[in-house]
PDB file of C-alpha atoms and ligand atoms in Angstrom:
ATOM      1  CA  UNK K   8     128.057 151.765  96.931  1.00 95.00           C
ATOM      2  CA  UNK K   9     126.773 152.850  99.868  1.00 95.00           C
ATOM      3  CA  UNK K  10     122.747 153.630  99.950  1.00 92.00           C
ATOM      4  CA  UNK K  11     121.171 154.878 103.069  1.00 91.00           C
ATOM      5  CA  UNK K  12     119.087 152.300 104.977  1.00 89.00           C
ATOM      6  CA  UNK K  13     121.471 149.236 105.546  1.00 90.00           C
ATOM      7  CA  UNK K  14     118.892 146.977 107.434  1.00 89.00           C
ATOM      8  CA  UNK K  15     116.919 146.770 104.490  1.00 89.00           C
ATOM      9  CA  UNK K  16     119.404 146.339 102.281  1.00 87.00           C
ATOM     10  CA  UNK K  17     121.894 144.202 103.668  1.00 84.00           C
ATOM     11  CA  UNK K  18     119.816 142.859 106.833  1.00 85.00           C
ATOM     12  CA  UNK K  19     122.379 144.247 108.829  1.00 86.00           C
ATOM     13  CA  UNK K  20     122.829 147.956 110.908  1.00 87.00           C
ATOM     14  CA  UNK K  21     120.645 150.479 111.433  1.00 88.00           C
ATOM     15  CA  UNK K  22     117.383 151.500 109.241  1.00 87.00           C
ATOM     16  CA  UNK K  23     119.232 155.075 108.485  1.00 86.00           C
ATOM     17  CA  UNK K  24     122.853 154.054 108.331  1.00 91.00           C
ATOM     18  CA  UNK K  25     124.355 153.589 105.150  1.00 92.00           C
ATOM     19  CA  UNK K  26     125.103 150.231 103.325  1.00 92.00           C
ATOM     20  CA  UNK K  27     128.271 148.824 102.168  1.00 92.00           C
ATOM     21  CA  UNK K  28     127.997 147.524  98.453  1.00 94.00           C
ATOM     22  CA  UNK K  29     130.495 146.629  96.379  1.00 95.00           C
ATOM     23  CA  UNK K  30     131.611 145.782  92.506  1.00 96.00           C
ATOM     24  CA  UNK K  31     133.090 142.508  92.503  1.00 96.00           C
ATOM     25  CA  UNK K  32     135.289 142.003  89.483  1.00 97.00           C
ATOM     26  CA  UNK K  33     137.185 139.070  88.593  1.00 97.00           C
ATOM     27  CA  UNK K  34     140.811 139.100  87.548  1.00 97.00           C
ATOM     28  CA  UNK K  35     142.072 135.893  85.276  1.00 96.00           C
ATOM     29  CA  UNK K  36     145.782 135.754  84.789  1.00 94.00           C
ATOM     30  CA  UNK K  37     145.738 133.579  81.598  1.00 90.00           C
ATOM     31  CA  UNK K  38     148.251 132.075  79.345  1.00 86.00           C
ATOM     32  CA  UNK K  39     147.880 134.669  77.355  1.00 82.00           C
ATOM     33  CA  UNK K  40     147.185 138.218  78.860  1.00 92.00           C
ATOM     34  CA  UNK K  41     144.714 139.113  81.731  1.00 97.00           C
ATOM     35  CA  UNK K  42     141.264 138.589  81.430  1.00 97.00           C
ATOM     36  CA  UNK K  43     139.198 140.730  83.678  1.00 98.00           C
ATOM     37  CA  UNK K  44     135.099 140.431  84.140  1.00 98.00           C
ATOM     38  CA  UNK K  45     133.480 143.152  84.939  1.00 98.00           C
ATOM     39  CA  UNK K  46     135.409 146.605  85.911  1.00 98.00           C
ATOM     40  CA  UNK K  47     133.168 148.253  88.523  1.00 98.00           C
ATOM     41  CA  UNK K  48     133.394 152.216  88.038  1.00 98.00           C
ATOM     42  CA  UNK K  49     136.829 153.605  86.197  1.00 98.00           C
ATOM     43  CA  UNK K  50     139.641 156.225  86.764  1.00 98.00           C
ATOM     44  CA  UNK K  51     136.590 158.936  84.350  1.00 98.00           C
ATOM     45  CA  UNK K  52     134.295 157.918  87.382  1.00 98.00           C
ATOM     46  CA  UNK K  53     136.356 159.190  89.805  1.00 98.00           C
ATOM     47  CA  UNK K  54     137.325 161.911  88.194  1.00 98.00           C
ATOM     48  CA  UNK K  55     133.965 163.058  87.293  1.00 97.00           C
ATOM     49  CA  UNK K  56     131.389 161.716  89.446  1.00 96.00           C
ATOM     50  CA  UNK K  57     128.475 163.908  87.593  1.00 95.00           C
ATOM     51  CA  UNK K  58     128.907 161.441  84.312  1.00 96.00           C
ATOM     52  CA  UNK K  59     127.321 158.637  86.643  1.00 96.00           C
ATOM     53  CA  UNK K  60     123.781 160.882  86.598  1.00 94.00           C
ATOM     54  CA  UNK K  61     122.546 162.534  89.669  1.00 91.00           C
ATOM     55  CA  UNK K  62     119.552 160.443  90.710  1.00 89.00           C
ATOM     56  CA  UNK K  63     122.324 157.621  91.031  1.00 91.00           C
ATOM     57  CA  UNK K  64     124.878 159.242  93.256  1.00 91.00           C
ATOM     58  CA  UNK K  65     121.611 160.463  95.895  1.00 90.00           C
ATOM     59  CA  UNK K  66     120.236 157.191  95.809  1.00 90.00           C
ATOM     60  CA  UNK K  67     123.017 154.859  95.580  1.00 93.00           C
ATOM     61  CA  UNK K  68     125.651 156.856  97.038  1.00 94.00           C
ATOM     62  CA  UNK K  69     129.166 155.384  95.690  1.00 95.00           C
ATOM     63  CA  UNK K  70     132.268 156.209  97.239  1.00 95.00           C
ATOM     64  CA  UNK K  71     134.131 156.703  94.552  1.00 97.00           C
ATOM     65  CA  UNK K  72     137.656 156.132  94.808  1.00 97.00           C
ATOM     66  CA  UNK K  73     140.382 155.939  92.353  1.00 98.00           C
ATOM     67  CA  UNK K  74     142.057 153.422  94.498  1.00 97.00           C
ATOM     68  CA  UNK K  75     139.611 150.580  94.431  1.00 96.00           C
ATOM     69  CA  UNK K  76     139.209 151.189  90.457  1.00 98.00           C
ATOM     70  CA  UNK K  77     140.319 147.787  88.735  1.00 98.00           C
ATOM     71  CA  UNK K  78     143.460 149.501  86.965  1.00 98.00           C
ATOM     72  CA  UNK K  79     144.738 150.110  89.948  1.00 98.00           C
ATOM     73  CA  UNK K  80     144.087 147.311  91.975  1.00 97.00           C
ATOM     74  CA  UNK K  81     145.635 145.622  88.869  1.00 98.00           C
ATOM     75  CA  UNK K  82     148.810 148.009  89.670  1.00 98.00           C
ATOM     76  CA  UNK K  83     148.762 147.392  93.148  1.00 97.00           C
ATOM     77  CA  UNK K  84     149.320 143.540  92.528  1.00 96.00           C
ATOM     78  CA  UNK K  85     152.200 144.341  90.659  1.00 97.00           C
ATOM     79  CA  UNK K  86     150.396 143.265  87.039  1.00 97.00           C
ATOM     80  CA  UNK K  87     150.376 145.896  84.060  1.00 97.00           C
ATOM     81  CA  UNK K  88     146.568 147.302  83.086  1.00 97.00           C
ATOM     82  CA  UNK K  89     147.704 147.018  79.785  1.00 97.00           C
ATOM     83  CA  UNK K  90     147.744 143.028  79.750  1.00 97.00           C
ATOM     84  CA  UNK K  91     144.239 143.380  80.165  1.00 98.00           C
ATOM     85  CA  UNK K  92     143.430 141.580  76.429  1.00 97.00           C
ATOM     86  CA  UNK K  93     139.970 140.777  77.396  1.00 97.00           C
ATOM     87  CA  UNK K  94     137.395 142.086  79.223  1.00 98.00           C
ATOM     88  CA  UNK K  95     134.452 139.659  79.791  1.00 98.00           C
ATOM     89  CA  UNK K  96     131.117 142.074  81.227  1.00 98.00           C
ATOM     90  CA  UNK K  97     127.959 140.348  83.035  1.00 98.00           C
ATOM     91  CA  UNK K  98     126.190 143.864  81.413  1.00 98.00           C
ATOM     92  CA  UNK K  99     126.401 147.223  80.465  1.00 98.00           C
ATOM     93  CA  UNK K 100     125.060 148.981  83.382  1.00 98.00           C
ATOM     94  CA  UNK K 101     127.456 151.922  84.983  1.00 97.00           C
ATOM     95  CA  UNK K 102     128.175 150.056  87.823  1.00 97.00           C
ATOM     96  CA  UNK K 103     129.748 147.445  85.675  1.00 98.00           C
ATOM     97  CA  UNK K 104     130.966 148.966  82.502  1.00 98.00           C
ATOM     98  CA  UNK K 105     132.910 152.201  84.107  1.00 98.00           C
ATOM     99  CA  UNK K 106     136.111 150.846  83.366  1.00 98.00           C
ATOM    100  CA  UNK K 107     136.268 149.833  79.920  1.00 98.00           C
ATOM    101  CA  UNK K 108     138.096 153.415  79.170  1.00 98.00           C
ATOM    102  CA  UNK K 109     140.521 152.508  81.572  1.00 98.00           C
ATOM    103  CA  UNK K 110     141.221 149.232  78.952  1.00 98.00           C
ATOM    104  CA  UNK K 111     140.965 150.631  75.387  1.00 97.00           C
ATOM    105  CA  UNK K 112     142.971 147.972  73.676  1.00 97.00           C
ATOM    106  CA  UNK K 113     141.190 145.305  75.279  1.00 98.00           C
ATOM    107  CA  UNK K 114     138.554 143.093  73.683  1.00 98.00           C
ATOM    108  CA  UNK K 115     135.295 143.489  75.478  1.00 98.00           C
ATOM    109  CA  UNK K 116     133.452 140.649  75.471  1.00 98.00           C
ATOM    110  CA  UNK K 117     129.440 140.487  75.801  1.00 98.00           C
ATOM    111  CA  UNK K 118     125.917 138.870  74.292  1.00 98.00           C
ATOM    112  CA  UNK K 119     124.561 140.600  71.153  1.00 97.00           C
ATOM    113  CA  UNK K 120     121.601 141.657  72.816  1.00 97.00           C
ATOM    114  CA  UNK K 121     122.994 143.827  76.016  1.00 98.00           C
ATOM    115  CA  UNK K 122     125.357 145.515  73.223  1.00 98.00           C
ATOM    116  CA  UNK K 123     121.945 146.362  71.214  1.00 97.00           C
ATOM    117  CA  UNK K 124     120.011 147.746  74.382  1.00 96.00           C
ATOM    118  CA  UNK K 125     122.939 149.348  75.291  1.00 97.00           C
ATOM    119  CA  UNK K 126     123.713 151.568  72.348  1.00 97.00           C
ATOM    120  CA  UNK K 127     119.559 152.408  71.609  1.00 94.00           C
ATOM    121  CA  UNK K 128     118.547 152.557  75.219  1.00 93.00           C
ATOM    122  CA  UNK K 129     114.614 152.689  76.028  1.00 88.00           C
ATOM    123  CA  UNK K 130     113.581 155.846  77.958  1.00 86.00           C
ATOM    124  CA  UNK K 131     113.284 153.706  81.155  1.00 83.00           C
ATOM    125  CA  UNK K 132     117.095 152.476  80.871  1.00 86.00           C
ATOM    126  CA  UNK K 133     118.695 155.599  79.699  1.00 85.00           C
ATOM    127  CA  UNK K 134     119.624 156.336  83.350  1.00 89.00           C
ATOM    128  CA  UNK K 135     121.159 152.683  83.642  1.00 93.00           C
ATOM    129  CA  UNK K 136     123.486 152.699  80.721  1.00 96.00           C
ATOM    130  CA  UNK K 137     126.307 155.886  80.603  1.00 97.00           C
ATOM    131  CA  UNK K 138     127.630 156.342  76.864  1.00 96.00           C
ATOM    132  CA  UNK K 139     130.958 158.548  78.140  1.00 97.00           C
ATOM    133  CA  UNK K 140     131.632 154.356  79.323  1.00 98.00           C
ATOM    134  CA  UNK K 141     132.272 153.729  75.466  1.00 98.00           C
ATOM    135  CA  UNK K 142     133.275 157.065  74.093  1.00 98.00           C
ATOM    136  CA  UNK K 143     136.662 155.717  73.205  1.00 98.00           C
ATOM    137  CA  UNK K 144     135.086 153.073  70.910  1.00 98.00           C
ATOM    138  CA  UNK K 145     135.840 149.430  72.677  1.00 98.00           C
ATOM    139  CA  UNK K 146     136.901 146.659  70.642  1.00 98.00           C
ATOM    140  CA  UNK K 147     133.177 145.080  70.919  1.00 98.00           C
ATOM    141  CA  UNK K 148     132.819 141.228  70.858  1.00 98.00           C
ATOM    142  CA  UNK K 149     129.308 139.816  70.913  1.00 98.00           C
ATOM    143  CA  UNK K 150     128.290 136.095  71.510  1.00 97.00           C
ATOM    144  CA  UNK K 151     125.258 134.357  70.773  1.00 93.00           C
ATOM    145  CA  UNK K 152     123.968 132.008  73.763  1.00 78.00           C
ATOM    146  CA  UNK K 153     124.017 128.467  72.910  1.00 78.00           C
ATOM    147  CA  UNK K 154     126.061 125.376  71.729  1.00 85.00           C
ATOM    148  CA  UNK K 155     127.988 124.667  75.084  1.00 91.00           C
ATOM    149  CA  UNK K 156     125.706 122.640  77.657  1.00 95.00           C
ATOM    150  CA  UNK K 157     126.688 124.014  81.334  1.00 96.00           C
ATOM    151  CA  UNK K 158     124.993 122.152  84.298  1.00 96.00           C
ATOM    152  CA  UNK K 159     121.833 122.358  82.580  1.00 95.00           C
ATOM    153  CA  UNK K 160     122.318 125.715  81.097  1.00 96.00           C
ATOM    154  CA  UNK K 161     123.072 126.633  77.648  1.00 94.00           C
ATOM    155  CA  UNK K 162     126.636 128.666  77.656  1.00 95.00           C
ATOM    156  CA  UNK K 163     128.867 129.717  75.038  1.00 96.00           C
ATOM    157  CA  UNK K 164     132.824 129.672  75.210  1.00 95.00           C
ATOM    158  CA  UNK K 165     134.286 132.910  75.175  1.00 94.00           C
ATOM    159  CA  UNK K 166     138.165 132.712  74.447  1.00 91.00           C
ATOM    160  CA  UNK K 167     137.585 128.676  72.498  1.00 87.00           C
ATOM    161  CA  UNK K 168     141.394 129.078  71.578  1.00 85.00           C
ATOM    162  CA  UNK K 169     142.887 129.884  74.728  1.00 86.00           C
ATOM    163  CA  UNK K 170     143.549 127.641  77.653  1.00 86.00           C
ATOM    164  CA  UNK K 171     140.718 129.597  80.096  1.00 87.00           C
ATOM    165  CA  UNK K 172     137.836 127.780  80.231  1.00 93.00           C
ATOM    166  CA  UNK K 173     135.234 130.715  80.516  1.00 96.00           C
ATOM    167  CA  UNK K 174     131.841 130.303  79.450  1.00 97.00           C
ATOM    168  CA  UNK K 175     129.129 132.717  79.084  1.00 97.00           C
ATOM    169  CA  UNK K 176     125.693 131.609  80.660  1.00 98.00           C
ATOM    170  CA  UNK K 177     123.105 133.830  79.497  1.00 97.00           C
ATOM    171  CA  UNK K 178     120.982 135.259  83.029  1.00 98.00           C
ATOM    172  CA  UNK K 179     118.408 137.568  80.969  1.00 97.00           C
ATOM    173  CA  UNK K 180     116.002 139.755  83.304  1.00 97.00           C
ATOM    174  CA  UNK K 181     117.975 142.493  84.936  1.00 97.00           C
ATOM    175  CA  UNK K 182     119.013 143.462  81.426  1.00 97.00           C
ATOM    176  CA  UNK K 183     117.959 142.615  78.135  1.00 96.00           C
ATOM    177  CA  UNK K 184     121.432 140.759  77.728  1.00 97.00           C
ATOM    178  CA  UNK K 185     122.479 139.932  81.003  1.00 98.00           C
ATOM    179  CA  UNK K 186     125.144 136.922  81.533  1.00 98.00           C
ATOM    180  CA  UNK K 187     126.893 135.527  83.981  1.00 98.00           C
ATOM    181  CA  UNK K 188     130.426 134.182  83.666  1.00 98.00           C
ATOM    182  CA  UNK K 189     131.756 130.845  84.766  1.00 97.00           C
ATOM    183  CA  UNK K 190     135.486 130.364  85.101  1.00 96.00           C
ATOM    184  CA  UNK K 191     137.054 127.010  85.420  1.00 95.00           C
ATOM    185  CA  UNK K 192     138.979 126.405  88.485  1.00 91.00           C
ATOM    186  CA  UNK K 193     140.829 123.082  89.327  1.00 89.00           C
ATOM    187  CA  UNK K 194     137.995 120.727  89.084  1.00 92.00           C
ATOM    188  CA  UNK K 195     135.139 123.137  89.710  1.00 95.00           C
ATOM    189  CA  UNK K 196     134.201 126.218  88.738  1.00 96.00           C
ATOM    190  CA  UNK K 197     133.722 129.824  90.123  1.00 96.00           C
ATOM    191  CA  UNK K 198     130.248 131.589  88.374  1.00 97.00           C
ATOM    192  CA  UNK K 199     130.088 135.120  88.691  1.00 98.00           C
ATOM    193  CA  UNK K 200     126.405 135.887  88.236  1.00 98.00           C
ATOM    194  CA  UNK K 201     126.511 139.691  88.087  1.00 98.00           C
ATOM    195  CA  UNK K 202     123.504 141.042  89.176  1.00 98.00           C
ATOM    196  CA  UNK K 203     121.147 138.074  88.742  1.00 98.00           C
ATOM    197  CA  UNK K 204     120.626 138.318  92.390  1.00 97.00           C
ATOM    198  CA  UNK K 205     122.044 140.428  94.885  1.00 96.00           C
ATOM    199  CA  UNK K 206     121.950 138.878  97.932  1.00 95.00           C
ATOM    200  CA  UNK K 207     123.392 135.237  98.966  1.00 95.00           C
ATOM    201  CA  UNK K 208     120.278 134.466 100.729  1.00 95.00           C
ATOM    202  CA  UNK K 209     118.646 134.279  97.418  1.00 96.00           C
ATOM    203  CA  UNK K 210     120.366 131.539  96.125  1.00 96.00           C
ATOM    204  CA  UNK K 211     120.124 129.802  99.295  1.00 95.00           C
ATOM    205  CA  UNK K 212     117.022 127.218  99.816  1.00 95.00           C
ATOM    206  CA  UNK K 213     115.052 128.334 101.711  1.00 95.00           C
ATOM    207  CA  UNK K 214     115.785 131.526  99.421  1.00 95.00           C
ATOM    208  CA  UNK K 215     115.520 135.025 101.596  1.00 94.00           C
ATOM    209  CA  UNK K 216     116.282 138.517 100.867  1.00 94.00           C
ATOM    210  CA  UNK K 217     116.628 141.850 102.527  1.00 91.00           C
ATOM    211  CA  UNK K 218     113.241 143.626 101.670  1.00 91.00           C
ATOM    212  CA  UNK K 219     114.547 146.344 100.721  1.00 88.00           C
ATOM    213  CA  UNK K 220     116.612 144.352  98.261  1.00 90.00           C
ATOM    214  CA  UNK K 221     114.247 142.732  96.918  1.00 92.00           C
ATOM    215  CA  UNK K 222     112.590 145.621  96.283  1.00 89.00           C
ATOM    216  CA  UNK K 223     115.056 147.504  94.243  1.00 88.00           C
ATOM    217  CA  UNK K 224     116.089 144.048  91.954  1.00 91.00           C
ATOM    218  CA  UNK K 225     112.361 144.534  91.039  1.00 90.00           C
ATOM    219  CA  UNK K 226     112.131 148.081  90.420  1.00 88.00           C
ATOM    220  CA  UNK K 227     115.763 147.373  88.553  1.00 90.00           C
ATOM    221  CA  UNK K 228     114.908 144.963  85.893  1.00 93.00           C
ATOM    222  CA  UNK K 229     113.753 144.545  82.447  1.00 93.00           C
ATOM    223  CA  UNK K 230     111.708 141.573  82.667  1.00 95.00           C
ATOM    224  CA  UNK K 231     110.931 140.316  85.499  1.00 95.00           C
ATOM    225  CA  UNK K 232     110.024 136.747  84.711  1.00 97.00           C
ATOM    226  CA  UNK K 233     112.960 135.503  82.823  1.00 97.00           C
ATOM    227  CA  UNK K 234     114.633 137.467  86.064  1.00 97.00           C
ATOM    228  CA  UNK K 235     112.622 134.790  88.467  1.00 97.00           C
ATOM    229  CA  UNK K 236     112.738 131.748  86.462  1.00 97.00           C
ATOM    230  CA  UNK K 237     116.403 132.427  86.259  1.00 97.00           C
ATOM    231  CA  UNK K 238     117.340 133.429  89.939  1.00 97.00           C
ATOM    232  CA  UNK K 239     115.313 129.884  90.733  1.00 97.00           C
ATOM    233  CA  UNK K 240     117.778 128.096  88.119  1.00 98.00           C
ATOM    234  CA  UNK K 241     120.811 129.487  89.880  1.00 97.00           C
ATOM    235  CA  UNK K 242     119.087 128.267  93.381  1.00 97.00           C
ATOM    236  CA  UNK K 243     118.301 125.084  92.300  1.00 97.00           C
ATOM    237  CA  UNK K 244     121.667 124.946  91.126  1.00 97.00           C
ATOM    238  CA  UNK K 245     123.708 126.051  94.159  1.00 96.00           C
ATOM    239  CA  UNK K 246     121.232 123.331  95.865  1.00 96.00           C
ATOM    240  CA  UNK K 247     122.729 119.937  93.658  1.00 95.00           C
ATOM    241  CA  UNK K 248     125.949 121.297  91.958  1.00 94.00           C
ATOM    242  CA  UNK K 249     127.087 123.862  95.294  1.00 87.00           C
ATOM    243  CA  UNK K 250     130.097 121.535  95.905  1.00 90.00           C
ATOM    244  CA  UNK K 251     131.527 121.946  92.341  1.00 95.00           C
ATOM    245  CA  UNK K 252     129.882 125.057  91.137  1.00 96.00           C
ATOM    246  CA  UNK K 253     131.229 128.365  93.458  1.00 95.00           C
ATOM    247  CA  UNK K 254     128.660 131.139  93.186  1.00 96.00           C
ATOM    248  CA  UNK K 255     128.865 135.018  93.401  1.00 96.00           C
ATOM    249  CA  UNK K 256     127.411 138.139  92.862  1.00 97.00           C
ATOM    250  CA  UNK K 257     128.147 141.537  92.037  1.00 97.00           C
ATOM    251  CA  UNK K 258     127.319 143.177  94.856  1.00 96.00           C
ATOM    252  CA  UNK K 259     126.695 141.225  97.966  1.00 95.00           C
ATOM    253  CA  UNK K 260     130.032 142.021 100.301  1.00 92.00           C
ATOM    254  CA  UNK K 261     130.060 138.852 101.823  1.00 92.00           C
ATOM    255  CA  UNK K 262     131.656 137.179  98.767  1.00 90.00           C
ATOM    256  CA  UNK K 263     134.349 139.218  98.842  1.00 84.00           C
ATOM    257  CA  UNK K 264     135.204 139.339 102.638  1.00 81.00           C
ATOM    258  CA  UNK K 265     135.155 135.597 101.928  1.00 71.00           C
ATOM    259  CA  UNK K 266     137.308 135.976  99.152  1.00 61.00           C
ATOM    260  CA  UNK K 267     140.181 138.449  99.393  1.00 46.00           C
ATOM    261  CA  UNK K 268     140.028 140.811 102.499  1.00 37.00           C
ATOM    262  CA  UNK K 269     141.309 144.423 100.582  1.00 36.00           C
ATOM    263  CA  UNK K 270     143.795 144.629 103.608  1.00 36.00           C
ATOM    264  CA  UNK K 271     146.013 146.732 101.347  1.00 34.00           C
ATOM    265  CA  UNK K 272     143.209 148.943 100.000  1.00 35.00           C
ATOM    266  CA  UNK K 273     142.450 151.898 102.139  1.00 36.00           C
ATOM    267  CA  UNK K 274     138.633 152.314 102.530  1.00 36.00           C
ATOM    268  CA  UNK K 275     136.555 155.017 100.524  1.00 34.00           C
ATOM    269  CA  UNK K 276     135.996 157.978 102.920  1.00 30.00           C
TER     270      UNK K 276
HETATM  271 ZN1   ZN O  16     124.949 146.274  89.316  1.00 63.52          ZN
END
């Protein structure tokens, strides 16, 4: 996603060049099947950008490119779209739920209350949530937070009889039912915390943030409170548990440069 103004937004460039955004997914290879969270915009995106609203593409600009959508950087690592069993998502928003057509068989995974805001949307997040995302009717599974005790946050288990150790942390604020998702890995564990904050700096202590970020998370929210009191949690916790606990967000590049360089991935024009 590339919106103009990338000092603001990023604290890097010029104040009229465009940002570089992206949609960091997550791809498990379980056991049993993939397990993806989150799928960034889908194939339906690509093909028709207008679906996505118009005040988003001016704003937000996306590049939207049918090469970077998760089925086929699924593909492109030699893995079959169609293991995809479960799909674990952070929220509903368009940015984050554009895929799901692009997994109909899979199990979509997701608290109770982003589901409800989702399908009876409020006039102010009509624009936020895109029904053509569940036209084909996903295979909806909703968890109640609670009953799993995470670093001092309550979580739920998401796949209890599979080997994955995923847990759903509940991050309410940006949406009504916003989670994050922490994934075991060797003795730590890597949380994905969607869009409870959007810039590393955040999390850091002391916490900083692009203005112009910081601006948008609080235009882009539902309440901002819980938003605060939770964005603090996940500070405080990067601060005593960052050795064990691996952080990320949706949208702040650096994670993923860190991560995986998409060498193999030619750019969006
Ligand atoms: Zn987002």
């Amino acid at each position: 996603m590339c919106p103009r103004g990338a000092r603001l937004v990023t604290g890097e460039g010029g104040l009229f060049e465009r940002a570089k955004l992206v949609c960091h997914c997550l791809l498990i290879e379980g056991a049993d099947g993939l397990v993806l969270v989150d799928t960034g915009f889908g194939l339906d995106d690509v093909r028709d950008p207008r679906q996505l609203g118009r005040v988003f593409g001016a704003l937000i600009g996306p590049r939207l490119n049918a090469l970077e959508t998760a089925a086929s950087q699924i593909r492109e690592r030699g893995l079959d779209p169609e293991d995809v069993r479960h799909i674990i998502t952070t929220h509903l928003d368009l940015d984050h739920a554009g895929g799901l057509p692009d997994f109909p068989r899979a199990e979509v995974h997701l608290l109770g209350a982003e589901l409800e805001a989702a399908m009876n949307p409020g006039w102010r997040d009509r624009t936020r949530y895109v029904a053509a995302h569940w036209a084909h009717g996903p295979r909806w599974v909703t968890h109640e937070g609670g009953g799993e005790e995470w670093y001092g946050f309550d979580g739920v288990r998401v796949l209890p009889s599979s080997e994955e150790e995923i847990l759903l942390i509940p991050l309410i604020g940006h949406t009504h039912g916003h989670t994050g998702v922490a994934v075991r890995e060797g003795d730590g564990w890597l949380f994905h915390c969607g869009d409870a904050y959007f810039h590393h700096g955040e999390v850091a202590t002391p916490p900083h943030c692009p203005p112009g970020l910081a601006a948008f998370a609080a235009i882009d929210q539902v309440d901002a409170e819980a938003r605060l009191s939770n964005r603090e949690r996940l500070r405080e916790l990067a601060a005593r548990a960052g050795g064990e606990v691996r952080l990320i967000c949706s949208h702040d590049p650096l994670y993923l440069q860190a991560r995986a360089p998409l060498s193999s991935v030619p750019s969006a024009g």
